[in-house]
PDB file of C-alpha atoms in Angstrom:
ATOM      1  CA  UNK A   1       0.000   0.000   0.000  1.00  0.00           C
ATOM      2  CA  UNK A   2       1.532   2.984  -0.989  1.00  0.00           C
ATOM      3  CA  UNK A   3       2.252   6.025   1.302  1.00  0.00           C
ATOM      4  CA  UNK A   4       1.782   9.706   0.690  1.00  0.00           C
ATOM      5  CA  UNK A   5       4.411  11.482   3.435  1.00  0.00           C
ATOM      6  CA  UNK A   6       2.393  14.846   4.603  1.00  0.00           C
ATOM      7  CA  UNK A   7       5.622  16.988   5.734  1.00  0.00           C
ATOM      8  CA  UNK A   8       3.667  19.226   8.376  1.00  0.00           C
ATOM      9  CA  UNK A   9       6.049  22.270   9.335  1.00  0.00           C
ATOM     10  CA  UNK A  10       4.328  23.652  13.052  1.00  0.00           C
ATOM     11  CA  UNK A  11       5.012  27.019  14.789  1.00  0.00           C
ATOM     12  CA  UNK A  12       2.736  27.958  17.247  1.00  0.00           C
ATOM     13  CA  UNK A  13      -0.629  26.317  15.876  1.00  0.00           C
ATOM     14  CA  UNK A  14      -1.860  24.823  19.644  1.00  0.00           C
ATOM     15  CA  UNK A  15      -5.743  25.897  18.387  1.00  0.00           C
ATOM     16  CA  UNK A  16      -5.580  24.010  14.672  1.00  0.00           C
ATOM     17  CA  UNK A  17      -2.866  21.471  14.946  1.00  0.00           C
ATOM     18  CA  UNK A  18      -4.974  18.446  16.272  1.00  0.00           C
ATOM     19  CA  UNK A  19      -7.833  19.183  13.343  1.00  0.00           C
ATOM     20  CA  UNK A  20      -4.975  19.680  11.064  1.00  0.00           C
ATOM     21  CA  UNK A  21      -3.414  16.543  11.528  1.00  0.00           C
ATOM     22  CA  UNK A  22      -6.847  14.830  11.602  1.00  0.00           C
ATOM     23  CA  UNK A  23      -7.844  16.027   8.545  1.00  0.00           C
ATOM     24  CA  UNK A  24      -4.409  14.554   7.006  1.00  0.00           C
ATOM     25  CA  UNK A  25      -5.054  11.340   8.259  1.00  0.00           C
ATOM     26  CA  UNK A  26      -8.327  10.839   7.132  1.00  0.00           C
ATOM     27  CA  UNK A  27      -7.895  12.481   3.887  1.00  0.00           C
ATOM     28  CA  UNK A  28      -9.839  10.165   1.412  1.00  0.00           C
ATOM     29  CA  UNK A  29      -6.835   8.988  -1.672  1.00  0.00           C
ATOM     30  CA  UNK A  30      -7.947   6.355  -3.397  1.00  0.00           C
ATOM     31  CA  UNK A  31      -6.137   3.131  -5.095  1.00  0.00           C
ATOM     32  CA  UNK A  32      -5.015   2.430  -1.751  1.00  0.00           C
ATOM     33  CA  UNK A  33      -3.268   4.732  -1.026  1.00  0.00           C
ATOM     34  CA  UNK A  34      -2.704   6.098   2.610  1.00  0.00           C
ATOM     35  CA  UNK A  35      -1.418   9.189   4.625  1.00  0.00           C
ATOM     36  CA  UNK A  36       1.327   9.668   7.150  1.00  0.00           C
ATOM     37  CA  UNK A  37       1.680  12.469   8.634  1.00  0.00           C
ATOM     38  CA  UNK A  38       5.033  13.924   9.868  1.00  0.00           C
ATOM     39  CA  UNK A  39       5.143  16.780  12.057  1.00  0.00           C
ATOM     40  CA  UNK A  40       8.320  19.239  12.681  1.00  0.00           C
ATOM     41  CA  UNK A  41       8.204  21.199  15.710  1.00  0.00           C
ATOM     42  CA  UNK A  42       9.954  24.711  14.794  1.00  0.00           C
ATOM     43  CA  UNK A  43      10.612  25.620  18.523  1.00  0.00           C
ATOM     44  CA  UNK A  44       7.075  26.077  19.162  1.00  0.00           C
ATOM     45  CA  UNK A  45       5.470  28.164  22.446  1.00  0.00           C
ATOM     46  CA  UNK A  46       4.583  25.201  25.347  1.00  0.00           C
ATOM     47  CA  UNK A  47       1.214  25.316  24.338  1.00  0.00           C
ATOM     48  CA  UNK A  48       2.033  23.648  20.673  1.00  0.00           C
ATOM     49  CA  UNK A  49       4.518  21.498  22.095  1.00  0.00           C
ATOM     50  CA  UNK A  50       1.993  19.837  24.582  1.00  0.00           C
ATOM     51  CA  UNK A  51      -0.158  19.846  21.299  1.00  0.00           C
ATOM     52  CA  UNK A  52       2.238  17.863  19.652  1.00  0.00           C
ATOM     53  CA  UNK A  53       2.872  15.468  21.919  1.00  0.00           C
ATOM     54  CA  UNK A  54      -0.871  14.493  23.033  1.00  0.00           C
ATOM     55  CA  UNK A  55      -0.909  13.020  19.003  1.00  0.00           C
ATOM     56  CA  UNK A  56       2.282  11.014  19.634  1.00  0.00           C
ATOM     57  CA  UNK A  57       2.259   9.581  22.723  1.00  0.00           C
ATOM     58  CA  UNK A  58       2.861   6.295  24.098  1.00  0.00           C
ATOM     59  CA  UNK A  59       0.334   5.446  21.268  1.00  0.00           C
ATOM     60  CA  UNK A  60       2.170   7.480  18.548  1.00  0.00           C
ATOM     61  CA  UNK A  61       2.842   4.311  15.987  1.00  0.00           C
ATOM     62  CA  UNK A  62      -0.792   3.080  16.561  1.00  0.00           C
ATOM     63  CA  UNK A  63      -2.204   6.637  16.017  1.00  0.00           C
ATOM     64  CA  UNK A  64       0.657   6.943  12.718  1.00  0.00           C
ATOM     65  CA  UNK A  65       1.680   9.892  13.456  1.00  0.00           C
ATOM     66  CA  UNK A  66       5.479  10.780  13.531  1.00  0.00           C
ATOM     67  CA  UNK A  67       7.157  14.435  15.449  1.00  0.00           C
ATOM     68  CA  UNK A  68      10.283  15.691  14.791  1.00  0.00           C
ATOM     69  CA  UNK A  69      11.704  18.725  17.045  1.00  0.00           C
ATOM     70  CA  UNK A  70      13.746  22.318  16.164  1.00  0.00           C
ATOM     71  CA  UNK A  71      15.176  22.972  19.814  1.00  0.00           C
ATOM     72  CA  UNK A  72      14.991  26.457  18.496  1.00  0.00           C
ATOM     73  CA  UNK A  73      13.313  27.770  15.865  1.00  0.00           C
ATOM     74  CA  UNK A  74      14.814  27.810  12.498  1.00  0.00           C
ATOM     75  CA  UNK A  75      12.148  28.679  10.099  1.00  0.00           C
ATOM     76  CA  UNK A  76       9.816  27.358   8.021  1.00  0.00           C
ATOM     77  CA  UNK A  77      12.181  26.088   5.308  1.00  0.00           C
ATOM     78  CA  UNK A  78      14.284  24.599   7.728  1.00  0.00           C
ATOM     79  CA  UNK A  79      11.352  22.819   9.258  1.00  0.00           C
ATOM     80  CA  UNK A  80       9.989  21.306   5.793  1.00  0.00           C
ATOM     81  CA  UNK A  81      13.830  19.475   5.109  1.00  0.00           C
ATOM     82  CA  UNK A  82      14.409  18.496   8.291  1.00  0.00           C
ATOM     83  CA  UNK A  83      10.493  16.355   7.247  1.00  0.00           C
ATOM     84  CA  UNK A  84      11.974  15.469   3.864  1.00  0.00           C
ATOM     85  CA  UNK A  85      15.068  14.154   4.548  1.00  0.00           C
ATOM     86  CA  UNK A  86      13.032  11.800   7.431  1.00  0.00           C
ATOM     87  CA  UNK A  87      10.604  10.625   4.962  1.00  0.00           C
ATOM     88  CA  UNK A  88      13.503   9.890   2.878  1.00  0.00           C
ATOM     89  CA  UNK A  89      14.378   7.368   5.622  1.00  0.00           C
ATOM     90  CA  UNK A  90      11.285   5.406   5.471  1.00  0.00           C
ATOM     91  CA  UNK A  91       9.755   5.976   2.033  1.00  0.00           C
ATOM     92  CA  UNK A  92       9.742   3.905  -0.511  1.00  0.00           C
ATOM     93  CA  UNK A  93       9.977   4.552  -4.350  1.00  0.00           C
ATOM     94  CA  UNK A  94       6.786   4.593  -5.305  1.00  0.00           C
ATOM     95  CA  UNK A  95       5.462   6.697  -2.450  1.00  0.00           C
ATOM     96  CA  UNK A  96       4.611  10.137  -2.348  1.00  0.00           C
ATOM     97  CA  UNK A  97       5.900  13.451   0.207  1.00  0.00           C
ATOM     98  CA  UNK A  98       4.022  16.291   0.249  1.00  0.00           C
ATOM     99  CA  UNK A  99       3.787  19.885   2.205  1.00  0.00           C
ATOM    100  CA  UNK A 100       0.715  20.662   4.520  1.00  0.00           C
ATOM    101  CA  UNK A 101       0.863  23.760   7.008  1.00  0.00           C
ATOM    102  CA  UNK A 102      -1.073  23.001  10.361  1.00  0.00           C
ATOM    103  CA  UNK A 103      -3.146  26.325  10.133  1.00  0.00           C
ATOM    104  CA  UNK A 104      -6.178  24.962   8.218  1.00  0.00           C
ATOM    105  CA  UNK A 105      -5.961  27.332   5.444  1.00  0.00           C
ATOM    106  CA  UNK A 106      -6.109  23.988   2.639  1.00  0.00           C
ATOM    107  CA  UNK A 107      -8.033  21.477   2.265  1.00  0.00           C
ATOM    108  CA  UNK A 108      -7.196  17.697   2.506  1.00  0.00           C
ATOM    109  CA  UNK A 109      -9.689  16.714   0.355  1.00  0.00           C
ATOM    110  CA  UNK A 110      -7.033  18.689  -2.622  1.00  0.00           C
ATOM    111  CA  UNK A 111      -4.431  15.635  -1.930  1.00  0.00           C
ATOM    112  CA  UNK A 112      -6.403  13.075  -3.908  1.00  0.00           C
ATOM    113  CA  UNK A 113      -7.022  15.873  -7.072  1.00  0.00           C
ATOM    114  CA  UNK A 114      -2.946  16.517  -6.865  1.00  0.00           C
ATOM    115  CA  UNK A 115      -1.967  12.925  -6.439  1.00  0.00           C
ATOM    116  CA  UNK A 116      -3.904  11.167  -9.218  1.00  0.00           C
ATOM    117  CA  UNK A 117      -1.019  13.008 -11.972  1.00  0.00           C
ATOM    118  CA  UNK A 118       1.721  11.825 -10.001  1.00  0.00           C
ATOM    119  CA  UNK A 119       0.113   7.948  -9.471  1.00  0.00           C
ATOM    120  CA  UNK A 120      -0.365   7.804 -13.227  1.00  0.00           C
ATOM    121  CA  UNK A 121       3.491   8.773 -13.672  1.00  0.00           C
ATOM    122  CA  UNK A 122       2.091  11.550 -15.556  1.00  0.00           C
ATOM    123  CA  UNK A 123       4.762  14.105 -13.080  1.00  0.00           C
ATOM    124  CA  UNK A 124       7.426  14.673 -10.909  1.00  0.00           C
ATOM    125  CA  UNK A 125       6.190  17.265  -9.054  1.00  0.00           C
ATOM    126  CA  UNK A 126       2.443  18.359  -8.625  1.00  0.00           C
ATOM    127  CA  UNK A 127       1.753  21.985  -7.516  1.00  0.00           C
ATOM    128  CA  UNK A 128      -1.418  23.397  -6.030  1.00  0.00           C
ATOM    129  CA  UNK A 129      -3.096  26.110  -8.012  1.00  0.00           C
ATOM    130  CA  UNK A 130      -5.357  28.556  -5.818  1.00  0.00           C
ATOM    131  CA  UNK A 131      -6.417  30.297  -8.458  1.00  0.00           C
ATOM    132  CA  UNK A 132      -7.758  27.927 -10.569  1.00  0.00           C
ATOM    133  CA  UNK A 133     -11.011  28.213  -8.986  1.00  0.00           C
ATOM    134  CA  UNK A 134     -12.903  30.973  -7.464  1.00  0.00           C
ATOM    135  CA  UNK A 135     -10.491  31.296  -4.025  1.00  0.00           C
ATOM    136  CA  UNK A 136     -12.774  31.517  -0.710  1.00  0.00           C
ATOM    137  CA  UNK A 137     -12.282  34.459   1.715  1.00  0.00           C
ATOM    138  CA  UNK A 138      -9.162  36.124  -0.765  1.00  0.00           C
ATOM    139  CA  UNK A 139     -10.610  39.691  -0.619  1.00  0.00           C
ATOM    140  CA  UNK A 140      -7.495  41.443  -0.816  1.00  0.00           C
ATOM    141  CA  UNK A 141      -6.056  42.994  -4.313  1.00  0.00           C
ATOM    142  CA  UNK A 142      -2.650  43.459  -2.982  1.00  0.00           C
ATOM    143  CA  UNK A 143      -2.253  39.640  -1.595  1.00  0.00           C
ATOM    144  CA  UNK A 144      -3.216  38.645  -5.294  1.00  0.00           C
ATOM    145  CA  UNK A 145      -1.486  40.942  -6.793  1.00  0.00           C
ATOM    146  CA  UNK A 146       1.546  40.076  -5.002  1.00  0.00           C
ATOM    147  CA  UNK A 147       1.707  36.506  -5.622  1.00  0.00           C
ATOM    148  CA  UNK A 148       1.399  37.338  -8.822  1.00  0.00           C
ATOM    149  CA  UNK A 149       4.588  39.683  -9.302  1.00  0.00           C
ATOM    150  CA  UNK A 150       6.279  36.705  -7.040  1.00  0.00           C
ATOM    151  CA  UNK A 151       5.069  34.084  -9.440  1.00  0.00           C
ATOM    152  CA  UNK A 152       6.172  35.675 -12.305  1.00  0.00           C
ATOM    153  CA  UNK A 153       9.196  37.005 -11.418  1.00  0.00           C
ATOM    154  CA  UNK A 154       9.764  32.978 -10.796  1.00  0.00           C
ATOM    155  CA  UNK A 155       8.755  32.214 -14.347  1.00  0.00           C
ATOM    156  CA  UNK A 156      10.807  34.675 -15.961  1.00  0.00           C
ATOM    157  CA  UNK A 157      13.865  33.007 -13.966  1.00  0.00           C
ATOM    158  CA  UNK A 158      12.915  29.342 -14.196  1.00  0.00           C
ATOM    159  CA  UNK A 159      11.785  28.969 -17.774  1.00  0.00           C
ATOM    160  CA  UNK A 160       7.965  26.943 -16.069  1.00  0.00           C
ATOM    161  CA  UNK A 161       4.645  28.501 -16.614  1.00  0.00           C
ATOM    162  CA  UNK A 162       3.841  28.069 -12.996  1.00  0.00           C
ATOM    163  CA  UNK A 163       0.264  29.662 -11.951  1.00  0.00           C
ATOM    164  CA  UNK A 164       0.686  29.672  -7.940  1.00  0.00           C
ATOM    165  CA  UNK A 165       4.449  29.409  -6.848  1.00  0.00           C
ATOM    166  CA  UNK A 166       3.675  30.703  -3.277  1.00  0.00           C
ATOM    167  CA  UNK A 167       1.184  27.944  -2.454  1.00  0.00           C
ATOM    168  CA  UNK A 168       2.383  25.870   0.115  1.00  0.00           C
ATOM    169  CA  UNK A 169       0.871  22.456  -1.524  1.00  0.00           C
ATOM    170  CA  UNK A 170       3.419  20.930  -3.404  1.00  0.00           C
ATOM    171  CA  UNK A 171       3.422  17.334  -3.754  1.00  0.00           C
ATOM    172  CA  UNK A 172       6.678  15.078  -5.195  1.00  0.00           C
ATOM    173  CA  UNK A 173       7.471  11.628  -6.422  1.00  0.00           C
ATOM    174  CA  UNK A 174      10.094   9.875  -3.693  1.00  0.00           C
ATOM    175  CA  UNK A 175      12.416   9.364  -6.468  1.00  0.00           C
ATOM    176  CA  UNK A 176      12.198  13.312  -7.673  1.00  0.00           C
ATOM    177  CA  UNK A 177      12.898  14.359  -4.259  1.00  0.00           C
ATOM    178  CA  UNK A 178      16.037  12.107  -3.879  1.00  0.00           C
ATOM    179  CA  UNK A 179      16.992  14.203  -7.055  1.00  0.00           C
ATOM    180  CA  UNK A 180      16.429  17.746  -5.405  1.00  0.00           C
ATOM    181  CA  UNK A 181      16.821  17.664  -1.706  1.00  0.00           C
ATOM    182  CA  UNK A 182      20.382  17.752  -1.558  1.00  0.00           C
ATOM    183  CA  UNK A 183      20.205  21.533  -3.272  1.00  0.00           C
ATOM    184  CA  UNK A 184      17.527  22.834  -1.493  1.00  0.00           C
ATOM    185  CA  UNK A 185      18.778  25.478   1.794  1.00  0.00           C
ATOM    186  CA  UNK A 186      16.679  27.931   2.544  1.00  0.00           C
ATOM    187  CA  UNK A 187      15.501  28.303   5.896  1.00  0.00           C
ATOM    188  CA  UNK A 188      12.409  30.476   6.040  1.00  0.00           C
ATOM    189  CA  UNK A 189       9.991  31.308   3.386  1.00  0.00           C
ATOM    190  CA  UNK A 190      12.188  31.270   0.251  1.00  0.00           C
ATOM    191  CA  UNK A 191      11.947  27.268   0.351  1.00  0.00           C
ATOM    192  CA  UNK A 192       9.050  28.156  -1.997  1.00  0.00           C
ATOM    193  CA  UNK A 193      10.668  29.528  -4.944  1.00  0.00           C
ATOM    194  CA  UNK A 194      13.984  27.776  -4.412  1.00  0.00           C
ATOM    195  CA  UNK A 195      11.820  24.589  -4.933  1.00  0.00           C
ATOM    196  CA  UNK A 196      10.462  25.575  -7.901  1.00  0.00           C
ATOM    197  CA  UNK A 197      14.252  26.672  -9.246  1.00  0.00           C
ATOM    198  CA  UNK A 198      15.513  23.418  -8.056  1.00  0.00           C
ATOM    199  CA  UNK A 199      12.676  21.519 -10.126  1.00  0.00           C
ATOM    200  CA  UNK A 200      13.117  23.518 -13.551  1.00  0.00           C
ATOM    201  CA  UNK A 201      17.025  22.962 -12.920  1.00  0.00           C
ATOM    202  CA  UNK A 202      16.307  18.973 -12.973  1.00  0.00           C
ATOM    203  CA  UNK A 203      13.823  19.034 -15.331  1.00  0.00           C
ATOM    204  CA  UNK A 204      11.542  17.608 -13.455  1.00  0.00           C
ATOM    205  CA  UNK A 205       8.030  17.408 -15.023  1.00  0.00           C
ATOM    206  CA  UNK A 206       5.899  19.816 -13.101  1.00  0.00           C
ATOM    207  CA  UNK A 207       1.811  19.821 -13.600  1.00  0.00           C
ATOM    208  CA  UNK A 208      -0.512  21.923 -11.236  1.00  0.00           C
ATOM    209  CA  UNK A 209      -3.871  20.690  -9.887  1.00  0.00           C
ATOM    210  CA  UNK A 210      -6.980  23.124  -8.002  1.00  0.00           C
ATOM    211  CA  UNK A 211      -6.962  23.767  -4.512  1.00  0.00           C
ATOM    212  CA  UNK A 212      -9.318  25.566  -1.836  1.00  0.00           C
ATOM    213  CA  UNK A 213      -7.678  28.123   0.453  1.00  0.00           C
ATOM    214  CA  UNK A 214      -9.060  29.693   3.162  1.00  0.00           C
ATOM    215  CA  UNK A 215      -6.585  32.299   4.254  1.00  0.00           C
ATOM    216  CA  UNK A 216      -5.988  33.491   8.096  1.00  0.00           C
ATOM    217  CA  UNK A 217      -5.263  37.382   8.774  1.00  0.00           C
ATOM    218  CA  UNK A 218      -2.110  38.028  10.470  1.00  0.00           C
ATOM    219  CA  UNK A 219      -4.456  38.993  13.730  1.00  0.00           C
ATOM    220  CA  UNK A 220      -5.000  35.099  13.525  1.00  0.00           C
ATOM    221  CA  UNK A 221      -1.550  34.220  13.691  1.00  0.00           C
ATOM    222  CA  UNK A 222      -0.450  34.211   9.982  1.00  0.00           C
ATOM    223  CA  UNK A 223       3.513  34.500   9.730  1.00  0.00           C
ATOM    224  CA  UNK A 224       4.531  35.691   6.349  1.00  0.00           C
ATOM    225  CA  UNK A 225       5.552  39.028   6.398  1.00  0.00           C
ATOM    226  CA  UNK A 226       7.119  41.663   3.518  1.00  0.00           C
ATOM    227  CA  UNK A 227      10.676  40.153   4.037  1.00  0.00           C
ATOM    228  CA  UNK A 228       9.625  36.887   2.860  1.00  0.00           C
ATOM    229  CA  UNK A 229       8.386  38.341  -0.678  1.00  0.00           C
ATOM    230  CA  UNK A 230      11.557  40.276  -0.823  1.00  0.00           C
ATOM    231  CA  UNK A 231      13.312  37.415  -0.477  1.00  0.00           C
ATOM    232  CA  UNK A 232      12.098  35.812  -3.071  1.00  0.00           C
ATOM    233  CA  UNK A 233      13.875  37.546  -5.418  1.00  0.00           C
ATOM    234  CA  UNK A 234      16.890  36.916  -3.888  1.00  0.00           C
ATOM    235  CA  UNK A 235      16.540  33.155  -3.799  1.00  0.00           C
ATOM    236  CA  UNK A 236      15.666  33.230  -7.827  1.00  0.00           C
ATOM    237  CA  UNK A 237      18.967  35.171  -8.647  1.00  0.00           C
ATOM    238  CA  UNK A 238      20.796  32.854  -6.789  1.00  0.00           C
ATOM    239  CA  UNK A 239      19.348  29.891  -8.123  1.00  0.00           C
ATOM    240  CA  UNK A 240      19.666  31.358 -11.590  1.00  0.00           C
ATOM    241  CA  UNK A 241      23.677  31.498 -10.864  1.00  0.00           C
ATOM    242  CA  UNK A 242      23.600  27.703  -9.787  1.00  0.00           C
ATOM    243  CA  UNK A 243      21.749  26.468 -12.898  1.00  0.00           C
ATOM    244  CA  UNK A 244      24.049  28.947 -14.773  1.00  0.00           C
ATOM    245  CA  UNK A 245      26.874  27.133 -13.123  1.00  0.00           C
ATOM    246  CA  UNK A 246      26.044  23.521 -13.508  1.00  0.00           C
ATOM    247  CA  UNK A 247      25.171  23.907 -17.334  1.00  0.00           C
ATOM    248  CA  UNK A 248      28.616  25.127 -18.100  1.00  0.00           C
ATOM    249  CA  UNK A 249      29.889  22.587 -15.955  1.00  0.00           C
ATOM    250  CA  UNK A 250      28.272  20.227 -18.292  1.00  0.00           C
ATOM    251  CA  UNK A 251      29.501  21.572 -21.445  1.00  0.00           C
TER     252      UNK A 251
END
């Protein structure tokens, strides 16, 4: 029975993380398929920490749900390899790691929709896609507006026609993310675009799928913040140097 690895990066969720994780786990997949959920601790506040351990207690293999701790916290990037390069201990080839955040704001019932490309071996990589249907609660023009400069700019630098590069479901093949993890190093938010650099520098075949997104306010504990997009750019120049590298380094 194949697995689908749900990399869950957690920062001070205490009031979402149990419906979060409950969510993953009884996300409906089909053909079999089945979800375990891995959880990385980012130096959370006490209240997330107890959070984390009343879902992997003494009963923590029977409940299938696996924690991973930050001591400190490192940031969100940090958090998502640290859950990659564990599922890469346990996973085999023909199952599946994805990214989840533990606020609520997607929708489990997406994973089946975004796995179905990647089960058929029609991708490497499968991307959410927010905008492909009408998004619930986005009221904000500069939020969209936003992502889109950030998407784009991450076109223009990776070569992909890529319609949501900021959303935080991504979904990858085991044997793709073999390929990639060893380049990515970004620590906070910038793990988003370096993936997507990382992917177009591997040529990894990259398809998109819909997803529902319910975004929080920052008043409700969301943790982006103008640095992050800013840094975005920064990530793509860099990662345009290292595929600039490596393809002379092939010639």
């Amino acid at each position: 029975m194949p697995t689908l690895f749900v990399v869950m990066p957690v920062y001070n969720e205490p009031a979402t993380l149990a419906e979060s994780v409950s969510r993953v786990r009884t996300a409906r997949l089909g053909e079999g398929w089945h979800t375990q959920p891995i959880l990385i601790d980012d130096g959370s506040d006490e209240a997330t920490l107890r959070a984390v351990r009343a879902l992997v207690d003494d009963r923590g293999a029977e409940r299938g749900t696996i924690a991973l701790f930050h001591p400190k916290n490192r940031g969100k990037g940090a958090a998502i390899r640290t859950g990659f390069a564990h599922a890469l201990t346990i996973a085999a080839d023909d199952d599946a790691i994805m990214i989840q955040d533990a606020d609520l704001e997607y929708d489990s019932a997406d994973f089946a929709g975004m796995l179905a490309p990647l089960a058929v071996g029609h991708a490497d990589l499968v991307l959410g896609n927010r905008w492909a249907v009408q998004p619930r609660g986005i009221k904000r023009l500069a939020h969209r507006m936003l992502n889109g400069l950030l998407t784009l700019s991450s076109n223009l630098a990776t070569g992909l026609k890529v319609s949501d590069m900021e959303c935080c479901l991504k979904l990858f093949s085991v044997p793709a993310m073999r390929r990639i993890i060893g380049e990515l190093d970004e620590e906070r938010f910038g793990i988003e675009p370096q993936i997507i650099a990382v992917a177009s520098r591997h040529r990894l075949r990259v398809c998109e799928a819909p997803v529902s997104y319910s975004p929080r306010s920052f008043d409700e504990g969301k943790k982006i913040r103008m640095k992050d997009g800013l840094r975005v750019f920064v990530v793509l120049w860099r990662e345009r140097r290292r595929t600039a590298r490596a393809l002379h380094s092939r010639a």
